[in-house]
PDB file of C-alpha atoms in Angstrom:
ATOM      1  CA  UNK A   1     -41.920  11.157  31.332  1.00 43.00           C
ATOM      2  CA  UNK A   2     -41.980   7.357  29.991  1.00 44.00           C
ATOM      3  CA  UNK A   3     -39.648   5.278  30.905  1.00 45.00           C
ATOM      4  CA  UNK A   4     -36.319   4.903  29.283  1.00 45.00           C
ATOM      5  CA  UNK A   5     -34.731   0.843  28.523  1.00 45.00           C
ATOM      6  CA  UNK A   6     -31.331   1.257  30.539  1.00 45.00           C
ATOM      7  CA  UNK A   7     -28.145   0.470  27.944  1.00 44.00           C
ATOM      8  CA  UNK A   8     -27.516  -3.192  27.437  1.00 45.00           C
ATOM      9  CA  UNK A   9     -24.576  -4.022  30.162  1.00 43.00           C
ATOM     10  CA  UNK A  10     -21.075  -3.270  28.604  1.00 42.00           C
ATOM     11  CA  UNK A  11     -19.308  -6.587  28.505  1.00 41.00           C
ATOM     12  CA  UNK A  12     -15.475  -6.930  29.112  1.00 41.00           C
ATOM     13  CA  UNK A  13     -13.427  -5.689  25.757  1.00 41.00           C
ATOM     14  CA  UNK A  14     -12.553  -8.999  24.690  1.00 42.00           C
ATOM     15  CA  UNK A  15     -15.637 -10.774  26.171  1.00 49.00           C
ATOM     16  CA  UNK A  16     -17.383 -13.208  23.787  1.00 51.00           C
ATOM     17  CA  UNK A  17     -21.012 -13.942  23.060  1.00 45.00           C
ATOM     18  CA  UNK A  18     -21.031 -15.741  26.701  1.00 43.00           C
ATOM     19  CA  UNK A  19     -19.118 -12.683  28.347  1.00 46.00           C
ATOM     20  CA  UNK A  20     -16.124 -15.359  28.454  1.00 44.00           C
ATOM     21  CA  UNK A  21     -12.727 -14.315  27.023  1.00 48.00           C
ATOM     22  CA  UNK A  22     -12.344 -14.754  23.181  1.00 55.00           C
ATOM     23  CA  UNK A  23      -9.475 -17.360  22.587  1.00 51.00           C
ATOM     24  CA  UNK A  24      -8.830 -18.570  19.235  1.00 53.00           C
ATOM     25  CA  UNK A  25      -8.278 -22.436  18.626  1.00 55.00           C
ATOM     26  CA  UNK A  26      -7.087 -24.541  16.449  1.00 58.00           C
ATOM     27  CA  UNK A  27      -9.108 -25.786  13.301  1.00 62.00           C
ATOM     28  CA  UNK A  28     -12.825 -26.215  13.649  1.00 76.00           C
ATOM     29  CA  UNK A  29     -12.871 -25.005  16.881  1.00 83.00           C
ATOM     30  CA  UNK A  30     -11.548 -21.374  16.155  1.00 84.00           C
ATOM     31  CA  UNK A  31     -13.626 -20.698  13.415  1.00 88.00           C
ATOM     32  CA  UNK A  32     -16.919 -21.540  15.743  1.00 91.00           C
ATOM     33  CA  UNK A  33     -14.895 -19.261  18.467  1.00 90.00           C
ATOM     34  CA  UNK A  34     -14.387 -16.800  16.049  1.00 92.00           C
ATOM     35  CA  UNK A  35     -18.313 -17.066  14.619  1.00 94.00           C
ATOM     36  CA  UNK A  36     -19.863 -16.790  17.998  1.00 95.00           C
ATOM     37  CA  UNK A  37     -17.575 -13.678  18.953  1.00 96.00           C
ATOM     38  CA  UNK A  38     -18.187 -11.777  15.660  1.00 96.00           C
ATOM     39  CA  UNK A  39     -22.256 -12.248  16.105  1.00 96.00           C
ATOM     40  CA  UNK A  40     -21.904 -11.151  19.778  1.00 97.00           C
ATOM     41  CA  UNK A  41     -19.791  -7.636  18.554  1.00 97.00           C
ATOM     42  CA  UNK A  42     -22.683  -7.493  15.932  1.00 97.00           C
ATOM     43  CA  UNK A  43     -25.506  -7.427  19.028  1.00 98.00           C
ATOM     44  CA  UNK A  44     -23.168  -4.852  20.928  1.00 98.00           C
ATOM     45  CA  UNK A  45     -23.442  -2.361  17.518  1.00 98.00           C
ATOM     46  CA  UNK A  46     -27.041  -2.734  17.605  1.00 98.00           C
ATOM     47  CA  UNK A  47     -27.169  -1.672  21.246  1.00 98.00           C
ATOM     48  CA  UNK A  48     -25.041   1.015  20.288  1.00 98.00           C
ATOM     49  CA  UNK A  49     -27.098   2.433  17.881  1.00 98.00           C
ATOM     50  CA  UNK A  50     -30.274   1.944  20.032  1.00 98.00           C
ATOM     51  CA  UNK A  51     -28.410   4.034  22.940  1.00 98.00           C
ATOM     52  CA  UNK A  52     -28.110   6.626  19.729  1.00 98.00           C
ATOM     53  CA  UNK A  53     -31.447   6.425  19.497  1.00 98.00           C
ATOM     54  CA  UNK A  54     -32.226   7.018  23.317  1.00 97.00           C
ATOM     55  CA  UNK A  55     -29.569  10.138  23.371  1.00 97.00           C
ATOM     56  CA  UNK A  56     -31.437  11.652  20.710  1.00 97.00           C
ATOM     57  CA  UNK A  57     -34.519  11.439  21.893  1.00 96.00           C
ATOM     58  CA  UNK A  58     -33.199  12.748  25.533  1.00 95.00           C
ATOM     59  CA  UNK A  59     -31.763  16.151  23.659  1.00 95.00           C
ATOM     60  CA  UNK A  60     -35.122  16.413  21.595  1.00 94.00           C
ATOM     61  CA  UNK A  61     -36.668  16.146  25.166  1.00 92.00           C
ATOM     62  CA  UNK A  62     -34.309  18.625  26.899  1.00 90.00           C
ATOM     63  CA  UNK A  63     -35.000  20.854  23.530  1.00 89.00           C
ATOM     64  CA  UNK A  64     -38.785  20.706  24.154  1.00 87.00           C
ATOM     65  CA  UNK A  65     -39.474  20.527  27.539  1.00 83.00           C
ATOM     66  CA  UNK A  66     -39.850  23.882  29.764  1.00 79.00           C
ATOM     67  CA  UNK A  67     -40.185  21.923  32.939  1.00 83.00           C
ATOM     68  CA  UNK A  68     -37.162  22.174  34.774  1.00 81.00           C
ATOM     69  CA  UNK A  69     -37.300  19.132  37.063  1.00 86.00           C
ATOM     70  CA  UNK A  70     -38.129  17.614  33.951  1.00 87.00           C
ATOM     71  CA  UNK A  71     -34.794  18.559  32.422  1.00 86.00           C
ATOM     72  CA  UNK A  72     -32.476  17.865  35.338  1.00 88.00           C
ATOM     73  CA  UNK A  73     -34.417  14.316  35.282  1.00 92.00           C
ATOM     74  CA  UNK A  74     -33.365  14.457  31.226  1.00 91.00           C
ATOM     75  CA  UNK A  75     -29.941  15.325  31.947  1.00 91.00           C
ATOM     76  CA  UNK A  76     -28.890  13.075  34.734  1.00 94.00           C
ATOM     77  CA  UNK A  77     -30.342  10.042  32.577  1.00 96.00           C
ATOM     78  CA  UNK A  78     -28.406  11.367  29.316  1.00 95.00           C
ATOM     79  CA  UNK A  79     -25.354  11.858  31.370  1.00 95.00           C
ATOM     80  CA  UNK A  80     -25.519   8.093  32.764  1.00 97.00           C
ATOM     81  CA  UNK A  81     -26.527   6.920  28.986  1.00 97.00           C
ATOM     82  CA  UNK A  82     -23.801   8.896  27.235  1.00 97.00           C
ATOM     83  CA  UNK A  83     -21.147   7.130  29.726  1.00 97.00           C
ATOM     84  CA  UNK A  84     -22.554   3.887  29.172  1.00 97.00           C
ATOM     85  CA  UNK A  85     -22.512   4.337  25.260  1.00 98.00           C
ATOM     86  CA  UNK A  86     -18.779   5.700  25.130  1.00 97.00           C
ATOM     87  CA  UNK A  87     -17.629   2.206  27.436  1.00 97.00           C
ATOM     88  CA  UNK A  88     -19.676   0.408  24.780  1.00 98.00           C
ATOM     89  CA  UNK A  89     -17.933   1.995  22.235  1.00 97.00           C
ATOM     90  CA  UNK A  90     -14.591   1.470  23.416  1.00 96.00           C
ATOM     91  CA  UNK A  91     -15.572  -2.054  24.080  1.00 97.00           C
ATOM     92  CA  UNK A  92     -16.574  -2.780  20.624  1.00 97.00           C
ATOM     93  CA  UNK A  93     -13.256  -1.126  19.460  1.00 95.00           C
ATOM     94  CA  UNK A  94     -11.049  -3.191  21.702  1.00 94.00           C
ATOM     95  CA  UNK A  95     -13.106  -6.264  21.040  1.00 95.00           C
ATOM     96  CA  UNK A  96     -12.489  -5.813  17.073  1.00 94.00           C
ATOM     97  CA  UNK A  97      -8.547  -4.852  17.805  1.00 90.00           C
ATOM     98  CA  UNK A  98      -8.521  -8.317  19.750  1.00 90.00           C
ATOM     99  CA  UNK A  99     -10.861 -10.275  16.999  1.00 88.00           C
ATOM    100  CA  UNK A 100      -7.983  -8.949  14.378  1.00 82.00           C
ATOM    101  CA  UNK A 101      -5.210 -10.340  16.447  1.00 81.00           C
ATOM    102  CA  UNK A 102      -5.383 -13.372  16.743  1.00 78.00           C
ATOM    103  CA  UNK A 103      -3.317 -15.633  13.973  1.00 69.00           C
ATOM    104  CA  UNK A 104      -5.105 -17.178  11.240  1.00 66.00           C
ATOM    105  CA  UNK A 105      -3.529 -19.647   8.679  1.00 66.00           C
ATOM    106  CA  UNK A 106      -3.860 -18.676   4.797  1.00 69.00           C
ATOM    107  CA  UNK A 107      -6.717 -20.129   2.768  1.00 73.00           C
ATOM    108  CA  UNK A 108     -10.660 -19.762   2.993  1.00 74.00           C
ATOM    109  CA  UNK A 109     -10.488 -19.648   6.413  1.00 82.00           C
ATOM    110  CA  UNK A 110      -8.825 -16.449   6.802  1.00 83.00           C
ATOM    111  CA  UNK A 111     -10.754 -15.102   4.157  1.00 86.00           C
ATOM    112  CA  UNK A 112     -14.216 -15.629   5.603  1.00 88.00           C
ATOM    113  CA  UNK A 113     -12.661 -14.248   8.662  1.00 89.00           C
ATOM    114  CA  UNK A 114     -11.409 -10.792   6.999  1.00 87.00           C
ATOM    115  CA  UNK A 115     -14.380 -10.398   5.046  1.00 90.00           C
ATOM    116  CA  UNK A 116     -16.591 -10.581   8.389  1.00 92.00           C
ATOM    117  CA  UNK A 117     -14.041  -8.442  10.605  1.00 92.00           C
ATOM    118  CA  UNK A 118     -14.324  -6.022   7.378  1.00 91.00           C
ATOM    119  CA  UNK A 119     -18.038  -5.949   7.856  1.00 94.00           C
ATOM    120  CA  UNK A 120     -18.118  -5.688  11.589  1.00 94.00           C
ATOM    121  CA  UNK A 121     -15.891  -2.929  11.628  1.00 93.00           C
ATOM    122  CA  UNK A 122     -17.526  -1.069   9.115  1.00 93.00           C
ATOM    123  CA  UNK A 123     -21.199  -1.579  10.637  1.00 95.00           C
ATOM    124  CA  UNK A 124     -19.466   0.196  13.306  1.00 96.00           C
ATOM    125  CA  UNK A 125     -17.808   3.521  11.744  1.00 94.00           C
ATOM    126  CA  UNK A 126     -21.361   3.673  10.164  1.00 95.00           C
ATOM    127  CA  UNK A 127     -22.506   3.436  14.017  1.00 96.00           C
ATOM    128  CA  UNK A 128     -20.390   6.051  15.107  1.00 96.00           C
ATOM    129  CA  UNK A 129     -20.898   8.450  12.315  1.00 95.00           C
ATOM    130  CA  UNK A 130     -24.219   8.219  13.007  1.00 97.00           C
ATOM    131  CA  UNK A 131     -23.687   9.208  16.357  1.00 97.00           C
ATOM    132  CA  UNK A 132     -21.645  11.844  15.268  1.00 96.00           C
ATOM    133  CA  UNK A 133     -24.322  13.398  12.685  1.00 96.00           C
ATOM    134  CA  UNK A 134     -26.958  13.357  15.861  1.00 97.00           C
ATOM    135  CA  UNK A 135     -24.360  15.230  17.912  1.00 97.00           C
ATOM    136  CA  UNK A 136     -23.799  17.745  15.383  1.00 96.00           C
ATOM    137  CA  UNK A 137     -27.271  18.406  15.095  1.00 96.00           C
ATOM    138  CA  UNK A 138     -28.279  18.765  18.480  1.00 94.00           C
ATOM    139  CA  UNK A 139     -25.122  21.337  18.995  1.00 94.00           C
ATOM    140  CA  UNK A 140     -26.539  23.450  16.005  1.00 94.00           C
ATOM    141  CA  UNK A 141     -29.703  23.120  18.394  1.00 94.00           C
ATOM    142  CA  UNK A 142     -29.067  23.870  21.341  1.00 92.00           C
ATOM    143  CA  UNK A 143     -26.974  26.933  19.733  1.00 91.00           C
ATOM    144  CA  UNK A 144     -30.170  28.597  18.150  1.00 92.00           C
ATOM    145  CA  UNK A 145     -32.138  28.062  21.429  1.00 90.00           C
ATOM    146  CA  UNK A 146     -29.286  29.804  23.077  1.00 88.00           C
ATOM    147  CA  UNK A 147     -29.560  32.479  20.814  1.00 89.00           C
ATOM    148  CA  UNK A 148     -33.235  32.836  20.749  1.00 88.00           C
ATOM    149  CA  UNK A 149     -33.369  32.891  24.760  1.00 84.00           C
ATOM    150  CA  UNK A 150     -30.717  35.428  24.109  1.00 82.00           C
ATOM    151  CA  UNK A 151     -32.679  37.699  21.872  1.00 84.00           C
ATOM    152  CA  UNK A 152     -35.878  37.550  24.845  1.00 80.00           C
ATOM    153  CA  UNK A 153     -33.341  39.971  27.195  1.00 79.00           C
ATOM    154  CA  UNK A 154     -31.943  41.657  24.309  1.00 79.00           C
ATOM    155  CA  UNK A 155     -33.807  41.722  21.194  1.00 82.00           C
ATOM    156  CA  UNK A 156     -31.716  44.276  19.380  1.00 82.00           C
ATOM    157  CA  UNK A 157     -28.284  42.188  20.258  1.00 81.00           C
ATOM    158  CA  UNK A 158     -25.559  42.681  17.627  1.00 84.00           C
ATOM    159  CA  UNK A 159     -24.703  39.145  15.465  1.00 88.00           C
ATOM    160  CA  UNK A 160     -21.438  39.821  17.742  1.00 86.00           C
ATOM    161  CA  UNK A 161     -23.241  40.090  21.024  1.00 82.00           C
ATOM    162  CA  UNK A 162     -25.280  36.818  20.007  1.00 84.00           C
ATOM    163  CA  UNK A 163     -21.771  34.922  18.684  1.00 86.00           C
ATOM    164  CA  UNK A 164     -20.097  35.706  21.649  1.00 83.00           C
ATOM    165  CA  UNK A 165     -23.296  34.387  23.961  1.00 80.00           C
ATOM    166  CA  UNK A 166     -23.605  31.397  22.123  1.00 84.00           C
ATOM    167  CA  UNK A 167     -20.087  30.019  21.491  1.00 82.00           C
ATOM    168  CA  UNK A 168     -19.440  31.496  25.070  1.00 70.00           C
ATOM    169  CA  UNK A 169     -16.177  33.194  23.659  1.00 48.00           C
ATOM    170  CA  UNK A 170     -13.877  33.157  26.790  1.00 50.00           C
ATOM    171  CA  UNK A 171     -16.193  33.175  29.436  1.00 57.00           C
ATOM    172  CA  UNK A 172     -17.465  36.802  27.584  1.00 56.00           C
ATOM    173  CA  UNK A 173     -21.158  35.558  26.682  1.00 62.00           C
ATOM    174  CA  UNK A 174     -21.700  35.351  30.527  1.00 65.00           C
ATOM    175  CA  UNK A 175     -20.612  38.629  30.797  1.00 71.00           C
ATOM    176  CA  UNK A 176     -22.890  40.170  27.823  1.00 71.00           C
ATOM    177  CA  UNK A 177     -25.612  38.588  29.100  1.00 67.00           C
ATOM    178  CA  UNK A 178     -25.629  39.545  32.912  1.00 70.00           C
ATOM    179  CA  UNK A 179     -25.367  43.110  31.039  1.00 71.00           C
ATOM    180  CA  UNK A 180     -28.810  43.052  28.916  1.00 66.00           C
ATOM    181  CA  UNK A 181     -30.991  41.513  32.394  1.00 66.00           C
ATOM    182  CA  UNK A 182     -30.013  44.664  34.042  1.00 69.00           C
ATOM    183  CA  UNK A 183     -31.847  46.893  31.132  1.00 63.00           C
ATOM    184  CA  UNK A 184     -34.527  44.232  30.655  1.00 60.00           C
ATOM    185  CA  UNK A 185     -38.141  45.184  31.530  1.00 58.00           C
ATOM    186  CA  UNK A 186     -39.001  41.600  31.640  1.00 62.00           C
ATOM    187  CA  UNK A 187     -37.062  40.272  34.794  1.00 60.00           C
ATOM    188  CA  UNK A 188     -38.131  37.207  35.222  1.00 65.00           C
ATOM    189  CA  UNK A 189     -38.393  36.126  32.117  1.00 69.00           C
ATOM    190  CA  UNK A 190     -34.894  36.944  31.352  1.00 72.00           C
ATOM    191  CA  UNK A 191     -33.725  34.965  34.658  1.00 74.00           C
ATOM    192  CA  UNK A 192     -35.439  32.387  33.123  1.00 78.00           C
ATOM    193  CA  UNK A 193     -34.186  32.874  29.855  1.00 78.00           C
ATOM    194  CA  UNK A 194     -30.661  33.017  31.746  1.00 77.00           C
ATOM    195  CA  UNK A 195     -30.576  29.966  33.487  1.00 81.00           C
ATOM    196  CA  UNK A 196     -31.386  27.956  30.697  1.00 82.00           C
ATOM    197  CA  UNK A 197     -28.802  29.443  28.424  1.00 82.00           C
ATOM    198  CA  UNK A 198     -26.230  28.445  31.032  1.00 82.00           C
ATOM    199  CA  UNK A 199     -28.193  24.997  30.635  1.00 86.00           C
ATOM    200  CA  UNK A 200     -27.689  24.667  26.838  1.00 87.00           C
ATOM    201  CA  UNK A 201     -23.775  25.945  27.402  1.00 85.00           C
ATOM    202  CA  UNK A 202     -23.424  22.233  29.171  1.00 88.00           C
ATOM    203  CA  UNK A 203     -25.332  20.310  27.348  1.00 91.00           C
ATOM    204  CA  UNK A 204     -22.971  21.988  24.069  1.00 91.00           C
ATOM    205  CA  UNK A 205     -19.710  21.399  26.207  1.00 90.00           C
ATOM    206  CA  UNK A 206     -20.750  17.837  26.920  1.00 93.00           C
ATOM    207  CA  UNK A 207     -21.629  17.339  23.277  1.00 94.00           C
ATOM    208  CA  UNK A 208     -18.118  18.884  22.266  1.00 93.00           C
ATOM    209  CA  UNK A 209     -16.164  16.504  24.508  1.00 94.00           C
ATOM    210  CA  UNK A 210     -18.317  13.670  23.075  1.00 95.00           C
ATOM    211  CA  UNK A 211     -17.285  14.279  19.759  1.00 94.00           C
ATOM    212  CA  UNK A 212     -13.705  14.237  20.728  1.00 94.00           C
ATOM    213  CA  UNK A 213     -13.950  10.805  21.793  1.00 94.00           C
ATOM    214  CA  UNK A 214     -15.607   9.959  18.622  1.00 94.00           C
ATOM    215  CA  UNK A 215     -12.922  11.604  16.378  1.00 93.00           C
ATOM    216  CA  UNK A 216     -10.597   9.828  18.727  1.00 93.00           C
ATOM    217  CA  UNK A 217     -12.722   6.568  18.155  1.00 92.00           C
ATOM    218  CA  UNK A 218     -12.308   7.265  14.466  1.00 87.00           C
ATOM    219  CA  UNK A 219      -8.376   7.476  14.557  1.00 89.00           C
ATOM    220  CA  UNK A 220      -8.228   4.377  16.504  1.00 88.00           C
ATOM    221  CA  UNK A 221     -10.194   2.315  14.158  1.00 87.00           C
ATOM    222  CA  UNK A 222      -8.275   3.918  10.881  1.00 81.00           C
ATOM    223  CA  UNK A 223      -5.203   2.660  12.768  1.00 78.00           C
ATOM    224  CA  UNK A 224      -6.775  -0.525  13.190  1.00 65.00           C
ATOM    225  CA  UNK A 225      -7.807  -0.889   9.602  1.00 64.00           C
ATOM    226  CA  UNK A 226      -3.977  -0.217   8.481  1.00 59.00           C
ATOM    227  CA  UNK A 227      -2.843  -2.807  11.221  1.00 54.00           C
ATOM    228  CA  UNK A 228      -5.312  -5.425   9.698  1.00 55.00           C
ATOM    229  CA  UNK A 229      -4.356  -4.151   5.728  1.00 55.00           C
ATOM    230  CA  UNK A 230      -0.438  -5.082   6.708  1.00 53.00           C
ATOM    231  CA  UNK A 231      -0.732  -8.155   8.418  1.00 52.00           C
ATOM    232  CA  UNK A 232      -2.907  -9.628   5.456  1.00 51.00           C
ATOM    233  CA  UNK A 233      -0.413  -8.727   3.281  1.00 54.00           C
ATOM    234  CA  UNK A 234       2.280  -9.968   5.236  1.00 53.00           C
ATOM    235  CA  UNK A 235       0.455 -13.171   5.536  1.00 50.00           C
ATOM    236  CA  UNK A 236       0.358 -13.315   1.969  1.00 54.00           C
ATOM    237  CA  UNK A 237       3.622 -12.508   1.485  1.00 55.00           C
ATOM    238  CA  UNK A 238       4.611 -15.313   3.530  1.00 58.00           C
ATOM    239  CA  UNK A 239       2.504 -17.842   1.995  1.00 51.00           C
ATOM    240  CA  UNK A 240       3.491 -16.408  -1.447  1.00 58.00           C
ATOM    241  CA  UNK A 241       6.803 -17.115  -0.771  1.00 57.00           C
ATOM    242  CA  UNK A 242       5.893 -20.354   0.723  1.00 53.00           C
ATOM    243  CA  UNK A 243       4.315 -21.486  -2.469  1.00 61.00           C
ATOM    244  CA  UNK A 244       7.683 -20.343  -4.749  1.00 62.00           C
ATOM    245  CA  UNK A 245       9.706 -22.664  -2.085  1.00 59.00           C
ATOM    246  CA  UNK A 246       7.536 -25.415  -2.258  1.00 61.00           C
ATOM    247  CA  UNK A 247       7.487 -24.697  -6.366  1.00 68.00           C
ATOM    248  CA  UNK A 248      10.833 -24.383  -6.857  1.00 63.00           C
ATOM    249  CA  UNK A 249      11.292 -27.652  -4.366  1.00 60.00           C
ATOM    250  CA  UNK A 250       8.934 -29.691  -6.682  1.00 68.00           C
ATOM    251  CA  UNK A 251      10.941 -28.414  -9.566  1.00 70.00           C
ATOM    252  CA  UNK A 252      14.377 -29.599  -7.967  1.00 69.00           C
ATOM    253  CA  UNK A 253      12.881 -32.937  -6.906  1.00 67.00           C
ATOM    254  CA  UNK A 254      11.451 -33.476 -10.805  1.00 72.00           C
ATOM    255  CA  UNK A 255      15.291 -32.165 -12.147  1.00 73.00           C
ATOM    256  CA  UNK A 256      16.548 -34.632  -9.714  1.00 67.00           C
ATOM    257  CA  UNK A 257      14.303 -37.518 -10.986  1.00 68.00           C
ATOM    258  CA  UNK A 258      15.243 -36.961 -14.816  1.00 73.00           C
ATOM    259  CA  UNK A 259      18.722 -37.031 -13.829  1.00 73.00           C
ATOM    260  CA  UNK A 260      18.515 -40.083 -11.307  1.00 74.00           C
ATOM    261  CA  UNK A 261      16.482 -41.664 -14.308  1.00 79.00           C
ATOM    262  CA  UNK A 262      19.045 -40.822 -17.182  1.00 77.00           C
ATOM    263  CA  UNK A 263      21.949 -42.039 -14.686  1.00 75.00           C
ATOM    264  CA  UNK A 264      20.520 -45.230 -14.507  1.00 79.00           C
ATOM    265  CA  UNK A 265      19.668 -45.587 -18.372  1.00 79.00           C
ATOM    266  CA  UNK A 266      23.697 -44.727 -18.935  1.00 79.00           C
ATOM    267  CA  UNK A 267      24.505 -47.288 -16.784  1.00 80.00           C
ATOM    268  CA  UNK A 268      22.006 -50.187 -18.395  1.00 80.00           C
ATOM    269  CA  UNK A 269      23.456 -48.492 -21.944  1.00 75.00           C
ATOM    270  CA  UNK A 270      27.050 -49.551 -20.207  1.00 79.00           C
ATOM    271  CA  UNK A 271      25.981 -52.622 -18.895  1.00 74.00           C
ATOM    272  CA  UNK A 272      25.058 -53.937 -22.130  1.00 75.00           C
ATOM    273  CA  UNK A 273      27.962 -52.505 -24.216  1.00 77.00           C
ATOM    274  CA  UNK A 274      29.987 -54.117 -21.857  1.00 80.00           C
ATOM    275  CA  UNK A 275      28.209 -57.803 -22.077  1.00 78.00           C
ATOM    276  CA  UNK A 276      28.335 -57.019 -26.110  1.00 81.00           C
ATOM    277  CA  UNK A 277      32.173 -56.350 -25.901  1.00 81.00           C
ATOM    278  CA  UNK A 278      32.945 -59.557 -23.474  1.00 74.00           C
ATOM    279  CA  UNK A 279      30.460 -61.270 -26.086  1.00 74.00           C
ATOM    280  CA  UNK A 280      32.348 -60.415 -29.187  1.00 80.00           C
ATOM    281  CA  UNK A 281      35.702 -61.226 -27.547  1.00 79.00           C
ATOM    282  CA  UNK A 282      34.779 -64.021 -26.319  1.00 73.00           C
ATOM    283  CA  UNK A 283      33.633 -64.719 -29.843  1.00 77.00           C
ATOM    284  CA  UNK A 284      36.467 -63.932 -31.269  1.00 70.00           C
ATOM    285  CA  UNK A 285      38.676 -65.962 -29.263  1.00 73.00           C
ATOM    286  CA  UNK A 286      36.267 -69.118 -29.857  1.00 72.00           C
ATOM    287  CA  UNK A 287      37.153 -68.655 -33.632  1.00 70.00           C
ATOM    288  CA  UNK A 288      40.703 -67.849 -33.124  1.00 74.00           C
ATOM    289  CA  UNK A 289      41.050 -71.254 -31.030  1.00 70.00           C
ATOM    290  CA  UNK A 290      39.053 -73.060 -33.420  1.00 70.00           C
ATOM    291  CA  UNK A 291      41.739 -72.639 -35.934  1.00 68.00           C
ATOM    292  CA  UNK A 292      44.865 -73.255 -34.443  1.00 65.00           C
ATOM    293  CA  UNK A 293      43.455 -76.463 -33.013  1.00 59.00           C
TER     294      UNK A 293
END
């Protein structure tokens, strides 16, 4: 068997692109913070999806191969791979919840940083659907070689008989099954057939529990989408409202300047009524004195 690239190592959740802590700044600095952590979460989904890769290629493997030192070799390395792909996972998760956290002030900034979160979180449900679709498949696989290994110890099973030996319905398929070797003319082939069935019952229970933790994946990132959806509308509540204050400010401050400015044009309008009045009285009183004298 070839040799298999171990996972990239899992960096801390909120690692950045130098495995350092992501801490957001202030100005310049946060958006090339923020930058450098978003491409390193983009390198992680790639690595994810290249571990998707490797798993699939270990169950086509398993699937394939009828050496049995072969396939414990298969299954220990898809064990260790699986593990390292589900702390990669939950890495990427926590690494997005943390990118999503941290405060950003209104404008283009905080734009260019939703529209790349958007985009990195999406690049990663498509990650983990993917993942999903390959465990799906290799389930439905490993089902049918179940049944077919079934069908070499009985071949005139009942679809009941093969249901309950596939899906393993309470322990019963076990049961079935150790009934049809002792009527089998082909011993060792069915003890053959046998073992691996109980092979392809873990590798199906390991590929159930993974896709728990993906649907469990799943529900944490739709969380994380709502989380993100309500604090940019909060923030744009806020700076809404922000915008009416400083609006409605302006407009107070320009009310306040028209009637400063009309004040002081009624008191020039009784500045000079007054100097007219004192002028024609003290007209008047130059022509009254005029006469008498």
């Amino acid at each position: 068997m070839g040799n298999l690239r171990t996972p990239d190592r899992v960096t801390s959740p909120t690692a950045g692109a130098n495995g350092n802590a992501y801490v957001a700044g202030n100005g310049t600095d946060a958006m090339a913070a923020f930058y450098a952590e978003i491409t390193s979460i983009q390198d992680a989904i790639s690595s994810y999806n290249a571990n998707v890769s490797r798993i699939a290629d270990l169950h086509n493997r398993t699937l394939n191969s009828t050496d049995e030192n072969a396939n414990q070799q298969n299954t220990a390395i898809l064990d260790d791979l699986i593990g390292q792909t589900r702390d990669l996972g939950n890495s990427i998760k926590q690494r997005l919840q943390s990118l999503e956290a941290q405060p950003a002030q209104p404008g283009q900034d905080m734009r260019i940083r939703k529209n790349r979160t958007d985009f990195a979180r999406s690049k990663f449900v498509e990650a983990l659907q993917n993942y999903q679709q390959v465990e799906r498949d290799y389930r439905q696989r490993y089902k049918q070689r179940v049944e077919r290994q079934f069908k070499i110890v009985k071949p005139d099973a009942t679809q009941d008989e093969v249901n309950a030996v596939v899906n393993d319905v309470s322990g019963g398929g076990d049961q079935i099954f150790a009934q049809a070797l002792t009527s089998s003319t082909r011993y060792g082939e069915s003890r053959a057939a046998y073992r691996e069935v109980q092979e392809r019952h873990a590798d199906i229970q390991r590929i159930e529990r993974t896709l728990e933790e993906l649907a469990q994946l799943f529900n944490d990132m739709s969380v994380l989408i709502n989380q993100q959806d309500e604090t940019i509308n909060n923030i744009e509540v806020q700076a809404q409202h922000v915008e009416d204050d400083t609006r409605g400010g302006l407009e107070q401050t320009e009310k306040a300047v028209v009637h400063a400015r009309s004040a002081r044009r009624k008191r020039w309008y009784c500045f000079f009524l007054c100097l007219i009045i004192a002028a024609i009285i003290a007209i008047v009183l130059g022509v009254t004195l005029g006469r008498k004298n």
